[in-house]
Coordinates of C-alpha atoms in Angstrom, one line a residue:
Chain A
M1 CA 17.2 -8.2 -40.5
A2 CA 17.7 -5.9 -37.6
L3 CA 15.9 -4.6 -34.6
L4 CA 16.9 -1.0 -33.7
I5 CA 16.6 0.1 -30.1
I6 CA 16.3 3.9 -29.9
G7 CA 15.6 6.7 -27.4
S8 CA 15.5 5.1 -24.0
Q9 CA 18.2 5.6 -21.4
W10 CA 18.0 1.9 -20.9
S11 CA 18.6 1.0 -24.6
E12 CA 21.8 -0.9 -23.9
E13 CA 20.1 -2.9 -21.2
F14 CA 17.2 -3.8 -23.6
A15 CA 19.8 -4.8 -26.2
A16 CA 21.7 -7.0 -23.8
A17 CA 18.4 -8.7 -22.7
A18 CA 17.3 -9.1 -26.4
R19 CA 20.6 -10.6 -27.4
A20 CA 20.4 -13.1 -24.5
L21 CA 17.1 -14.4 -25.9
N22 CA 19.0 -15.6 -29.0
S23 CA 16.3 -14.7 -31.5
G24 CA 18.6 -14.7 -34.5
L25 CA 17.8 -11.0 -35.0
D26 CA 20.6 -8.5 -35.4
I27 CA 20.2 -6.1 -32.4
R28 CA 21.4 -2.5 -32.9
V29 CA 21.4 0.5 -30.6
W30 CA 20.9 4.0 -32.1
P31 CA 22.9 5.9 -33.3
E32 CA 25.0 2.8 -34.3
T33 CA 22.5 1.8 -36.9
G34 CA 24.8 0.0 -39.4
R35 CA 23.2 -0.3 -42.9
I36 CA 19.8 1.5 -42.6
E37 CA 18.2 -0.8 -45.1
D38 CA 18.6 -3.7 -42.5
I39 CA 16.3 -2.1 -39.9
R40 CA 12.9 -3.7 -40.0
Y41 CA 11.8 -3.2 -36.4
A42 CA 12.2 -0.4 -33.8
L43 CA 11.8 -0.6 -30.1
A44 CA 11.5 3.1 -29.2
W45 CA 11.0 5.6 -26.4
G46 CA 10.9 9.2 -27.4
P47 CA 13.0 8.8 -30.5
P48 CA 14.4 12.1 -31.9
V49 CA 11.9 13.6 -34.3
G50 CA 12.3 12.6 -37.9
V51 CA 14.7 9.7 -37.3
L52 CA 12.4 6.8 -37.7
K53 CA 11.3 7.9 -41.2
T54 CA 14.9 7.5 -42.4
F55 CA 14.7 3.7 -42.3
P56 CA 13.2 2.7 -45.7
N57 CA 12.4 -0.9 -44.7
L58 CA 10.9 -0.3 -41.2
E59 CA 7.8 -2.5 -40.8
L60 CA 6.9 -2.3 -37.1
I61 CA 7.4 0.1 -34.1
I62 CA 7.2 -1.2 -30.5
S63 CA 6.7 1.5 -27.8
V64 CA 8.7 0.9 -24.6
G65 CA 5.7 2.3 -22.6
A66 CA 2.0 1.7 -22.5
G67 CA 1.5 5.3 -23.6
V68 CA 2.6 6.4 -27.1
D69 CA 2.6 10.2 -26.8
H70 CA 6.4 10.0 -26.9
L71 CA 6.1 8.7 -30.5
M72 CA 3.2 10.8 -31.6
K73 CA 5.3 13.9 -31.1
D74 CA 7.0 13.0 -34.3
P75 CA 5.0 14.5 -37.2
E76 CA 6.9 12.4 -39.7
L77 CA 6.4 9.1 -37.9
P78 CA 6.3 6.4 -40.5
D79 CA 3.0 4.8 -41.3
V80 CA 3.7 1.3 -39.9
P81 CA 1.9 -0.5 -37.1
I82 CA 2.7 0.6 -33.6
V83 CA 2.4 -1.8 -30.8
R84 CA 2.3 -0.5 -27.2
Y85 CA 3.9 -2.4 -24.4
V86 CA 1.3 -4.0 -22.2
D87 CA 2.5 -6.8 -20.1
P88 CA 1.5 -8.5 -16.8
D89 CA 4.8 -7.3 -15.3
L90 CA 4.1 -3.7 -16.2
T91 CA 0.5 -3.9 -15.1
N92 CA 1.5 -5.5 -11.8
R93 CA 4.0 -2.8 -11.1
M94 CA 1.5 0.0 -11.8
V95 CA -1.1 -1.7 -9.6
S96 CA 1.4 -2.0 -6.7
Y97 CA 2.4 1.7 -7.1
L98 CA -1.3 2.9 -7.2
V99 CA -2.4 0.7 -4.3
L100 CA 0.6 1.8 -2.2
H101 CA -0.2 5.5 -2.8
V102 CA -4.0 5.1 -2.2
L103 CA -3.3 3.3 1.1
F104 CA -0.6 5.9 2.0
H105 CA -3.0 8.8 1.8
Q106 CA -6.0 6.9 3.3
R107 CA -3.8 6.2 6.3
R108 CA -2.6 9.9 6.4
M109 CA 1.0 8.9 6.1
C110 CA 2.2 12.4 5.1
E111 CA 1.1 13.5 8.5
F112 CA 2.4 10.5 10.3
L113 CA 5.9 10.9 8.7
E114 CA 5.8 14.6 9.7
L115 CA 4.9 13.6 13.3
Q116 CA 7.7 11.0 13.3
R117 CA 10.2 13.8 12.3
E118 CA 9.0 15.8 15.2
R119 CA 9.1 12.8 17.5
K120 CA 5.4 13.2 18.3
W121 CA 3.1 10.3 19.3
E122 CA -0.3 11.5 18.1
F123 CA -3.4 9.9 16.8
R124 CA -5.4 11.1 13.8
P125 CA -8.8 9.8 12.8
E126 CA -8.4 7.6 9.7
P127 CA -11.2 6.4 7.5
G128 CA -11.7 2.7 6.9
T129 CA -11.2 1.6 3.3
H130 CA -15.0 1.3 2.9
E131 CA -15.4 5.0 3.7
V132 CA -13.1 6.1 0.9
R133 CA -14.3 6.5 -2.7
V134 CA -11.4 6.0 -5.2
G135 CA -12.1 7.5 -8.7
L136 CA -10.1 6.0 -11.5
M137 CA -9.5 8.3 -14.5
G138 CA -8.7 5.8 -17.3
L139 CA -10.1 2.3 -17.4
G140 CA -7.6 0.6 -19.6
V141 CA -5.7 -2.5 -18.7
M142 CA -4.0 -0.7 -15.8
G143 CA -7.1 1.0 -14.5
E144 CA -9.1 -2.2 -14.5
A145 CA -6.5 -4.2 -12.7
T146 CA -6.1 -1.4 -10.1
A147 CA -9.9 -1.3 -9.6
K148 CA -9.9 -5.1 -8.8
A149 CA -7.0 -4.8 -6.3
L150 CA -8.6 -1.8 -4.5
K151 CA -12.0 -3.4 -4.5
A152 CA -10.5 -6.4 -2.7
L153 CA -9.2 -4.1 0.0
G154 CA -12.7 -2.7 0.6
F155 CA -12.5 0.7 -1.2
Q156 CA -15.5 2.1 -3.0
L157 CA -14.7 2.3 -6.7
R158 CA -15.8 4.7 -9.5
G159 CA -14.3 5.1 -12.9
W160 CA -14.2 7.6 -15.8
S161 CA -13.3 6.9 -19.4
R162 CA -13.7 8.5 -22.8
S163 CA -16.2 6.0 -24.0
E164 CA -18.7 3.9 -21.9
R165 CA -17.3 1.1 -19.9
N166 CA -18.9 -1.4 -17.7
L167 CA -16.8 -2.9 -14.9
E168 CA -18.2 -5.1 -12.2
G169 CA -18.3 -3.3 -8.8
V170 CA -17.2 0.0 -10.3
E171 CA -19.6 2.9 -10.8
C172 CA -18.8 4.0 -14.3
F173 CA -19.0 7.5 -15.9
A174 CA -18.1 8.4 -19.4
G175 CA -17.1 11.4 -21.6
Q176 CA -17.2 15.1 -20.9
G177 CA -20.9 14.8 -19.8
G178 CA -20.0 12.4 -17.0
L179 CA -17.0 14.1 -15.7
D180 CA -18.5 16.4 -13.0
A181 CA -20.6 13.7 -11.5
F182 CA -17.6 11.4 -11.4
L183 CA -15.4 14.0 -9.7
S184 CA -18.0 15.1 -7.1
G185 CA -18.1 11.7 -5.6
T186 CA -14.3 11.0 -5.6
D187 CA -12.1 11.2 -2.5
I188 CA -8.9 9.9 -4.1
L189 CA -8.4 10.6 -7.8
V190 CA -6.1 8.1 -9.6
C191 CA -5.1 9.0 -13.1
T192 CA -3.7 6.5 -15.6
L193 CA -5.1 8.3 -18.7
P194 CA -3.2 8.3 -22.0
L195 CA -1.9 11.6 -23.2
T196 CA -3.8 12.8 -26.2
P197 CA -4.8 16.2 -27.5
D198 CA -8.1 15.8 -25.5
T199 CA -6.4 15.0 -22.2
R200 CA -3.5 17.4 -22.2
G201 CA -3.7 19.6 -19.1
I202 CA -6.9 17.9 -17.9
I203 CA -5.7 17.9 -14.3
N204 CA -6.1 21.6 -13.7
R205 CA -7.5 23.8 -10.9
D206 CA -11.0 23.7 -12.3
L207 CA -11.0 19.9 -12.3
L208 CA -9.4 19.6 -8.8
S209 CA -12.0 22.1 -7.4
K210 CA -14.8 19.7 -8.4
L211 CA -13.4 16.7 -6.3
S212 CA -15.5 15.7 -3.3
Q213 CA -15.1 18.0 -0.3
H214 CA -17.5 15.5 1.5
G215 CA -14.5 13.6 2.9
R216 CA -13.6 16.4 5.3
H217 CA -16.9 15.9 7.1
Q218 CA -16.0 12.3 7.6
R219 CA -12.6 10.9 8.6
M220 CA -10.9 11.6 5.2
P221 CA -9.4 15.0 5.5
G222 CA -9.9 16.1 1.9
P223 CA -9.4 15.0 -1.7
V224 CA -6.2 13.4 -2.9
L225 CA -4.6 13.3 -6.4
I226 CA -2.4 10.4 -7.7
N227 CA -1.1 10.8 -11.2
A228 CA 0.9 8.0 -12.8
G229 CA -0.2 8.7 -16.4
R230 CA 1.8 11.4 -18.1
G231 CA 3.1 14.7 -16.8
A232 CA 1.5 16.7 -19.5
L233 CA -1.9 15.7 -18.2
Q234 CA -1.3 18.0 -15.2
I235 CA -0.8 21.7 -14.6
E236 CA 1.7 21.7 -11.8
A237 CA 1.1 25.3 -10.6
D238 CA -2.6 24.4 -10.3
I239 CA -1.9 21.3 -8.1
L240 CA 0.3 23.4 -5.8
A241 CA -2.3 26.1 -5.6
A242 CA -5.0 23.6 -4.8
L243 CA -2.9 22.0 -2.1
D244 CA -2.1 25.4 -0.6
A245 CA -5.8 26.4 -0.7
G246 CA -6.8 23.2 1.0
E247 CA -8.8 22.0 -2.0
L248 CA -6.5 19.1 -2.2
Y249 CA -5.4 17.3 1.0
A250 CA -2.4 15.5 -0.5
A251 CA -1.0 14.2 -3.8
S252 CA 1.5 11.6 -5.2
L253 CA 3.0 12.4 -8.6
D254 CA 5.1 10.0 -10.6
V255 CA 5.1 12.1 -13.8
F256 CA 5.9 15.7 -14.4
E257 CA 5.6 18.5 -17.1
V258 CA 9.4 18.3 -17.4
E259 CA 11.3 15.1 -16.6
P260 CA 13.6 14.7 -14.8
L261 CA 11.8 17.1 -12.5
P262 CA 14.2 20.1 -12.2
A263 CA 15.9 20.5 -8.8
S264 CA 14.4 24.0 -8.6
S265 CA 10.8 22.8 -8.7
P266 CA 8.7 23.7 -5.6
L267 CA 7.0 20.2 -5.9
W268 CA 10.0 18.5 -4.3
S269 CA 9.5 20.2 -0.9
H270 CA 5.7 20.4 -0.5
P271 CA 4.8 18.6 2.8
R272 CA 1.7 16.9 1.4
L273 CA 3.2 15.9 -1.9
I274 CA 5.1 12.6 -2.7
V275 CA 7.4 12.8 -5.7
T276 CA 8.6 9.6 -7.4
P277 CA 10.9 9.5 -10.5
H278 CA 8.5 8.1 -13.1
N279 CA 9.1 4.6 -11.6
A280 CA 5.5 3.5 -11.1
A281 CA 5.5 1.0 -13.9
E282 CA 9.1 0.7 -15.0
S283 CA 9.4 -2.9 -16.3
T284 CA 12.5 -5.1 -16.5
P285 CA 14.6 -5.1 -19.6
E286 CA 14.0 -8.9 -19.8
A287 CA 10.2 -8.4 -19.9
I288 CA 10.3 -5.6 -22.5
S289 CA 12.7 -7.5 -24.8
R290 CA 10.7 -10.7 -24.5
Y291 CA 7.5 -8.8 -25.4
T292 CA 9.3 -7.1 -28.4
L293 CA 10.6 -10.3 -29.8
R294 CA 7.2 -11.9 -29.4
Q295 CA 5.6 -9.1 -31.5
I296 CA 8.2 -9.4 -34.2
R297 CA 7.7 -13.2 -34.4
R298 CA 3.9 -12.7 -34.7
H299 CA 4.5 -10.1 -37.4
Q300 CA 6.8 -12.4 -39.3
A301 CA 4.4 -15.2 -39.1
G302 CA 1.5 -13.1 -40.2
E303 CA -0.3 -13.5 -36.9
P304 CA -2.2 -10.6 -35.4
L305 CA -0.1 -8.2 -33.3
E306 CA -1.1 -7.4 -29.7
N307 CA -2.1 -4.0 -28.3
V308 CA -1.9 -2.2 -31.7
V309 CA -2.3 1.6 -31.4
D310 CA -5.2 3.3 -33.0
R311 CA -3.6 6.5 -34.3
A312 CA -6.9 8.3 -34.5
R313 CA -7.6 7.8 -30.8
G314 CA -4.0 8.4 -29.9
Y315 CA -3.6 5.2 -27.8
Chain B
M1 CA -27.5 -4.0 35.1
A2 CA -24.5 -2.1 34.0
L3 CA -21.6 -2.2 31.6
L4 CA -18.4 -0.6 32.9
I5 CA -15.9 0.9 30.5
I6 CA -12.4 1.0 31.9
G7 CA -8.8 1.7 31.0
S8 CA -8.9 3.0 27.4
Q9 CA -8.1 6.6 26.6
W10 CA -11.2 6.5 24.4
S11 CA -13.5 5.2 27.2
E12 CA -15.8 8.3 27.0
E13 CA -16.1 7.8 23.2
F14 CA -17.0 4.1 23.7
A15 CA -19.6 5.1 26.3
A16 CA -21.2 7.7 24.0
A17 CA -21.3 5.2 21.1
A18 CA -22.8 2.5 23.4
R19 CA -25.5 4.9 24.8
A20 CA -26.4 5.8 21.2
L21 CA -27.2 2.2 20.5
N22 CA -30.1 2.3 23.1
S23 CA -29.4 -1.2 24.5
G24 CA -31.2 -0.5 27.8
L25 CA -28.0 -1.1 29.6
D26 CA -26.6 1.3 32.1
I27 CA -23.3 2.5 30.7
R28 CA -20.7 3.7 33.2
V29 CA -17.1 4.9 32.8
W30 CA -14.5 4.0 35.4
P31 CA -13.8 5.4 38.1
E32 CA -17.4 6.5 38.2
T33 CA -18.7 3.0 38.9
G34 CA -21.8 3.8 40.9
R35 CA -23.0 0.7 42.9
I36 CA -20.4 -1.9 42.3
E37 CA -23.0 -4.7 42.6
D38 CA -24.6 -3.4 39.3
I39 CA -21.6 -4.1 37.2
R40 CA -22.1 -7.2 35.2
Y41 CA -20.0 -6.6 32.1
A42 CA -16.7 -4.8 31.5
L43 CA -15.2 -3.4 28.3
A44 CA -11.5 -3.1 29.2
W45 CA -8.2 -2.0 27.9
G46 CA -5.3 -2.3 30.4
P47 CA -7.4 -1.9 33.5
P48 CA -5.5 -1.1 36.7
V49 CA -4.3 -4.3 38.3
G50 CA -6.8 -5.6 40.9
V51 CA -9.7 -3.4 40.0
L52 CA -11.8 -5.9 38.0
K53 CA -11.9 -8.4 40.9
T54 CA -13.7 -5.7 43.0
F55 CA -17.0 -6.2 41.1
P56 CA -18.7 -9.1 42.8
N57 CA -21.3 -9.7 40.0
L58 CA -19.0 -9.4 37.0
E59 CA -20.0 -12.0 34.4
L60 CA -18.1 -11.1 31.2
I61 CA -15.0 -9.1 30.1
I62 CA -14.7 -7.8 26.6
S63 CA -11.2 -6.8 25.5
V64 CA -10.9 -3.6 23.4
G65 CA -8.1 -5.2 21.3
A66 CA -7.6 -8.5 19.6
G67 CA -4.7 -9.2 22.0
V68 CA -5.5 -9.7 25.7
D69 CA -2.0 -9.4 27.2
H70 CA -3.2 -6.0 28.7
L71 CA -5.7 -8.1 30.7
M72 CA -3.4 -11.0 31.6
K73 CA -1.0 -8.6 33.4
D74 CA -3.6 -8.6 36.2
P75 CA -2.8 -11.6 38.4
E76 CA -6.1 -11.3 40.2
L77 CA -8.2 -11.2 37.0
P78 CA -11.6 -12.6 37.8
D79 CA -12.4 -16.0 36.4
V80 CA -15.1 -15.0 34.0
P81 CA -15.2 -15.5 30.2
I82 CA -13.0 -13.0 28.2
V83 CA -14.0 -12.1 24.7
R84 CA -11.5 -10.5 22.5
Y85 CA -12.4 -7.9 19.9
V86 CA -12.4 -9.4 16.5
D87 CA -14.3 -7.5 13.9
P88 CA -14.3 -7.0 10.2
D89 CA -13.6 -3.3 10.7
L90 CA -10.5 -4.1 12.9
T91 CA -9.3 -6.8 10.6
N92 CA -9.8 -4.5 7.5
R93 CA -7.7 -1.7 9.2
M94 CA -4.9 -4.2 10.1
V95 CA -4.9 -5.5 6.5
S96 CA -4.7 -2.0 5.0
Y97 CA -1.8 -1.1 7.4
L98 CA 0.2 -4.2 6.6
V99 CA -0.4 -4.1 2.8
L100 CA 0.6 -0.4 2.9
H101 CA 3.9 -1.1 4.7
V102 CA 4.7 -4.2 2.6
L103 CA 4.3 -2.2 -0.6
F104 CA 6.1 0.8 0.9
H105 CA 9.3 -1.3 1.4
Q106 CA 8.9 -3.4 -1.7
R107 CA 8.9 -0.1 -3.6
R108 CA 11.9 1.2 -1.6
M109 CA 10.0 4.2 -0.4
C110 CA 12.4 5.1 2.5
E111 CA 15.0 5.7 -0.2
F112 CA 12.6 7.6 -2.5
L113 CA 11.5 9.9 0.3
E114 CA 15.1 10.6 1.1
L115 CA 15.8 11.3 -2.6
Q116 CA 12.8 13.6 -2.6
R117 CA 14.2 15.6 0.4
E118 CA 17.5 15.9 -1.5
R119 CA 15.6 16.9 -4.7
K120 CA 17.3 14.0 -6.5
W121 CA 15.7 12.2 -9.5
E122 CA 17.2 8.8 -9.3
F123 CA 16.1 5.3 -10.2
R124 CA 16.5 2.3 -7.9
P125 CA 15.9 -1.3 -9.1
E126 CA 12.7 -2.5 -7.5
P127 CA 11.5 -6.1 -7.3
G128 CA 8.1 -7.1 -8.7
T129 CA 5.7 -8.4 -6.1
H130 CA 6.2 -11.9 -7.4
E131 CA 9.9 -11.7 -6.6
V132 CA 9.2 -10.9 -2.9
R133 CA 8.5 -13.5 -0.2
V134 CA 6.4 -12.2 2.6
G135 CA 6.5 -14.2 5.8
L136 CA 3.6 -13.8 8.2
M137 CA 4.3 -14.6 11.9
G138 CA 0.9 -15.2 13.3
L139 CA -1.9 -16.8 11.2
G140 CA -4.9 -15.7 13.2
V141 CA -7.8 -13.8 11.6
M142 CA -5.6 -10.9 10.8
G143 CA -2.7 -12.9 9.4
E144 CA -5.1 -14.9 7.2
A145 CA -6.8 -11.8 5.8
T146 CA -3.5 -10.2 5.2
A147 CA -2.2 -13.3 3.3
K148 CA -5.2 -13.2 1.1
A149 CA -4.8 -9.5 0.2
L150 CA -1.0 -9.8 -0.4
K151 CA -1.6 -13.0 -2.5
A152 CA -4.0 -11.0 -4.8
L153 CA -1.2 -8.5 -5.4
G154 CA 1.2 -11.2 -6.5
F155 CA 3.5 -11.7 -3.5
Q156 CA 4.8 -15.1 -2.5
L157 CA 3.4 -16.0 0.9
R158 CA 4.7 -18.1 3.8
G159 CA 3.4 -18.3 7.3
W160 CA 4.4 -19.4 10.7
S161 CA 2.2 -20.3 13.7
R162 CA 2.4 -22.1 17.0
S163 CA 0.4 -25.0 15.9
E164 CA 0.0 -26.4 12.3
R165 CA -2.1 -24.4 9.9
N166 CA -3.0 -25.0 6.3
L167 CA -3.8 -21.9 4.3
E168 CA -4.4 -22.0 0.5
G169 CA -1.5 -20.5 -1.4
V170 CA 0.6 -20.0 1.8
E171 CA 3.6 -22.2 2.6
C172 CA 3.0 -23.0 6.2
F173 CA 5.5 -23.7 9.0
A174 CA 4.8 -24.4 12.6
G175 CA 6.4 -24.4 16.1
Q176 CA 9.9 -23.9 17.2
G177 CA 11.0 -26.6 14.8
G178 CA 9.8 -24.8 11.7
L179 CA 11.0 -21.3 12.6
D180 CA 14.4 -21.3 11.0
A181 CA 13.2 -22.7 7.7
F182 CA 10.4 -20.1 7.7
L183 CA 12.8 -17.2 8.4
S184 CA 15.4 -18.3 5.8
G185 CA 13.0 -17.9 3.0
T186 CA 11.4 -14.6 4.2
D187 CA 12.2 -11.2 2.6
I188 CA 9.5 -9.2 4.4
L189 CA 8.6 -10.4 7.9
V190 CA 5.1 -9.3 9.1
C191 CA 4.4 -9.9 12.7
T192 CA 0.8 -10.0 14.1
L193 CA 1.6 -12.5 16.9
P194 CA -0.2 -12.3 20.2
L195 CA 2.0 -11.5 23.2
T196 CA 2.3 -14.6 25.5
P197 CA 5.2 -15.8 27.7
D198 CA 6.4 -17.8 24.7
T199 CA 6.5 -14.9 22.3
R200 CA 7.9 -12.2 24.5
G201 CA 11.1 -10.8 23.0
I202 CA 10.9 -13.2 20.0
I203 CA 11.9 -10.5 17.5
N204 CA 15.5 -10.3 18.6
R205 CA 18.9 -10.1 16.9
D206 CA 19.2 -13.9 16.6
L207 CA 15.8 -14.1 14.8
L208 CA 16.5 -11.2 12.5
S209 CA 19.9 -12.6 11.5
K210 CA 18.1 -15.7 10.1
L211 CA 16.0 -13.8 7.6
S212 CA 16.8 -14.3 4.0
Q213 CA 19.8 -12.4 2.7
H214 CA 18.9 -13.8 -0.7
G215 CA 17.0 -10.7 -1.6
R216 CA 20.1 -8.6 -1.8
H217 CA 21.3 -10.6 -4.8
Q218 CA 18.0 -9.9 -6.5
R219 CA 16.3 -6.5 -6.6
M220 CA 15.1 -6.5 -3.0
P221 CA 17.9 -4.8 -1.1
G222 CA 17.6 -6.9 2.1
P223 CA 15.1 -8.1 4.6
V224 CA 12.4 -6.0 6.1
L225 CA 10.5 -6.2 9.5
I226 CA 7.0 -5.0 10.1
N227 CA 5.6 -5.4 13.6
A228 CA 2.0 -4.6 14.3
G229 CA 1.5 -7.1 17.0
R230 CA 2.7 -6.0 20.4
G231 CA 5.8 -4.0 21.4
A232 CA 7.0 -6.5 24.0
L233 CA 7.5 -9.0 21.1
Q234 CA 10.5 -7.0 20.0
I235 CA 13.9 -6.0 21.4
E236 CA 14.3 -2.5 20.0
A237 CA 18.0 -2.3 20.6
D238 CA 18.4 -5.4 18.5
I239 CA 16.3 -4.0 15.6
L240 CA 18.5 -0.9 15.5
A241 CA 21.7 -3.0 15.6
A242 CA 20.4 -5.2 12.8
L243 CA 19.5 -2.1 10.7
D244 CA 22.9 -0.5 11.3
A245 CA 24.7 -3.8 10.5
G246 CA 22.7 -4.1 7.2
E247 CA 21.1 -7.3 8.3
L248 CA 17.8 -5.5 8.1
Y249 CA 17.2 -3.2 5.1
A250 CA 14.2 -1.4 6.7
A251 CA 11.4 -1.7 9.2
S252 CA 7.9 -0.4 10.1
L253 CA 6.9 -0.5 13.7
D254 CA 3.5 0.3 15.1
V255 CA 4.1 -1.0 18.6
F256 CA 6.9 -0.4 21.1
E257 CA 8.4 -1.7 24.3
V258 CA 7.1 1.5 26.0
E259 CA 4.1 3.4 24.6
P260 CA 3.8 6.2 23.8
L261 CA 7.3 5.9 22.4
P262 CA 9.5 8.3 24.4
A263 CA 10.7 11.4 22.5
S264 CA 14.3 10.4 23.4
S265 CA 14.1 7.0 21.5
P266 CA 16.6 6.6 18.7
L267 CA 13.8 4.8 16.7
W268 CA 12.2 8.1 15.8
S269 CA 15.1 9.3 13.6
H270 CA 16.4 6.1 11.9
P271 CA 16.3 6.8 8.1
R272 CA 15.1 3.2 7.3
L273 CA 12.5 3.0 10.1
I274 CA 8.9 4.0 9.9
V275 CA 7.3 4.8 13.3
T276 CA 3.5 4.9 13.7
P277 CA 1.6 5.5 17.0
H278 CA -0.1 2.0 17.5
N279 CA -2.7 3.0 15.0
A280 CA -2.6 0.0 12.7
A281 CA -5.9 -1.4 13.8
E282 CA -7.5 1.2 15.9
S283 CA -11.2 0.6 15.3
T284 CA -14.1 3.1 15.6
P285 CA -16.0 3.5 18.9
E286 CA -19.2 2.6 17.0
A287 CA -17.8 -0.7 15.9
I288 CA -16.3 -1.6 19.3
S289 CA -19.5 -0.7 21.1
R290 CA -21.7 -2.6 18.6
Y291 CA -19.5 -5.7 19.1
T292 CA -19.6 -5.3 22.9
L293 CA -23.4 -5.1 23.1
R294 CA -23.7 -8.1 20.7
Q295 CA -21.6 -10.2 23.0
I296 CA -23.6 -9.1 26.0
R297 CA -26.9 -10.0 24.2
R298 CA -25.5 -13.4 23.3
H299 CA -24.4 -14.0 26.9
Q300 CA -27.8 -12.9 28.3
A301 CA -29.6 -15.2 25.8
G302 CA -27.4 -18.1 26.7
E303 CA -25.9 -18.2 23.1
P304 CA -22.2 -19.0 22.5
L305 CA -19.9 -16.0 22.8
E306 CA -17.6 -15.2 19.9
N307 CA -13.8 -15.2 20.1
V308 CA -13.5 -16.4 23.6
V309 CA -10.0 -16.4 25.0
D310 CA -8.3 -19.6 26.0
R311 CA -6.4 -18.5 29.1
A312 CA -4.0 -21.4 28.9
R313 CA -2.8 -20.4 25.4
G314 CA -3.0 -16.7 26.4
Y315 CA -5.1 -15.6 23.4

């Protein structure tokens, strides 16, 4: 019985970590599959389209990320359970990324870094955390943990999700009908949505124009966007246009329409835009391999799998 | 009866906010003192030496900041109670500043910002919060609130103070005898110490060389310094030398030996150093004036004052 690791640039690291756990499984890294009949399990990140269906005895797919859009791109994806990677380590990293970037813009750090480059000692009015309304698009495990962390720092929290949610201390909005009301009271928009046909391109000029402009009358100089979900959620030309028009004050992007972000992209050099290389919630090979082997063990023992994907919803 | 506001660059803003609160007090801004016999109370930030003793009926001094070194510089400071400004708004701002800069360096943002300027998409291993030991120098109201916020994000916490403290979830060290042990297990040193004769120049090359170098064997690339206490706690030439020698990985400084930081200072342009203009815990004029009037009311009613300074300790 073999586990095939496929697609990720870190496949060899995952394999080394999995072998170190001495599970008794045969660990193989694509394209060195060996006998294809041996492959029962796959740990995958964006596998080449059509490859997974070539393993006749495949029983289970584990997604390297919390999102599974990279798998759903394969129209011939075998009809076996898919487990997405949800782990305290991954969640903790996402929370630290999002809290960092919320605080960064609350404290107007794009401006202070620019002042530092110019060797200028200058004050700027900064809002207190209690004056800033953070709007979370996506209230899954990551959104919920982020809400809790930001709440503890004093921020006002609101959230938007596809279906109704009820989180303590978070003003919740749901569905297409609740979107405008959600946006109009949001100073800092934090996106951790999954990529599905419904959410593709959702972060566009129209959406950004509906964010609160109220902040500029207070100490917050305008709305902020933070996207750590998926690049295909956003229209990058629209984000740049909104920044240049002053509809957006600043943004932090961890994900992009094309990754790696091409060196020619104008996003790199915008003074109010922070670009990070899809590292918000990169987890360690050890944590991913431990999780993968735990799911395989549960599957073998006939126990329920964790974080099984609902293909109809797309996450 | 009059309140004199003196020394701060924001004195007029404090006066406007105090007048808006309709306390019935006469609010004056130095040097327009009017009849000096009227002055019963002073709200002060670095008043000119010798001025406060010229008010024969002065009963109470309120310090604009949580630290009072700016008052203690005056050898002829009148012998009346001094109240330092401690306020949820001030504490909250300090916490947001310190959490921001701890996360900034945990996530290696100096490097990611440099990569962005170079249009380079590159990963760097980043430690999880649970792999990073934050050491708080100073366990007053601000240190304690910061410990709580960082703990909630998963960091390991340790603290150092002049006298023994006991904070839940924080490994506590005290006094000169505990300093080396405190430093040797600290990856990110966060300083909110008051400036006293004992702490002047405490952040020097010797102290920095004792910070944990353990981190560099893990994912944290080396120790970090964050100083939001007072500039005279630090020897800036030593910080630069430690950065250049690789004993320090990075630093964030909000306070400086000379403020405003002179344009000629080499601190401005060091690639692993973040400079902010002593804005970590600037509070709003409204909050400061509200606090000031509350203390005056308590004083008039014979109730105990809050946050009274012990002149022997110096804070």
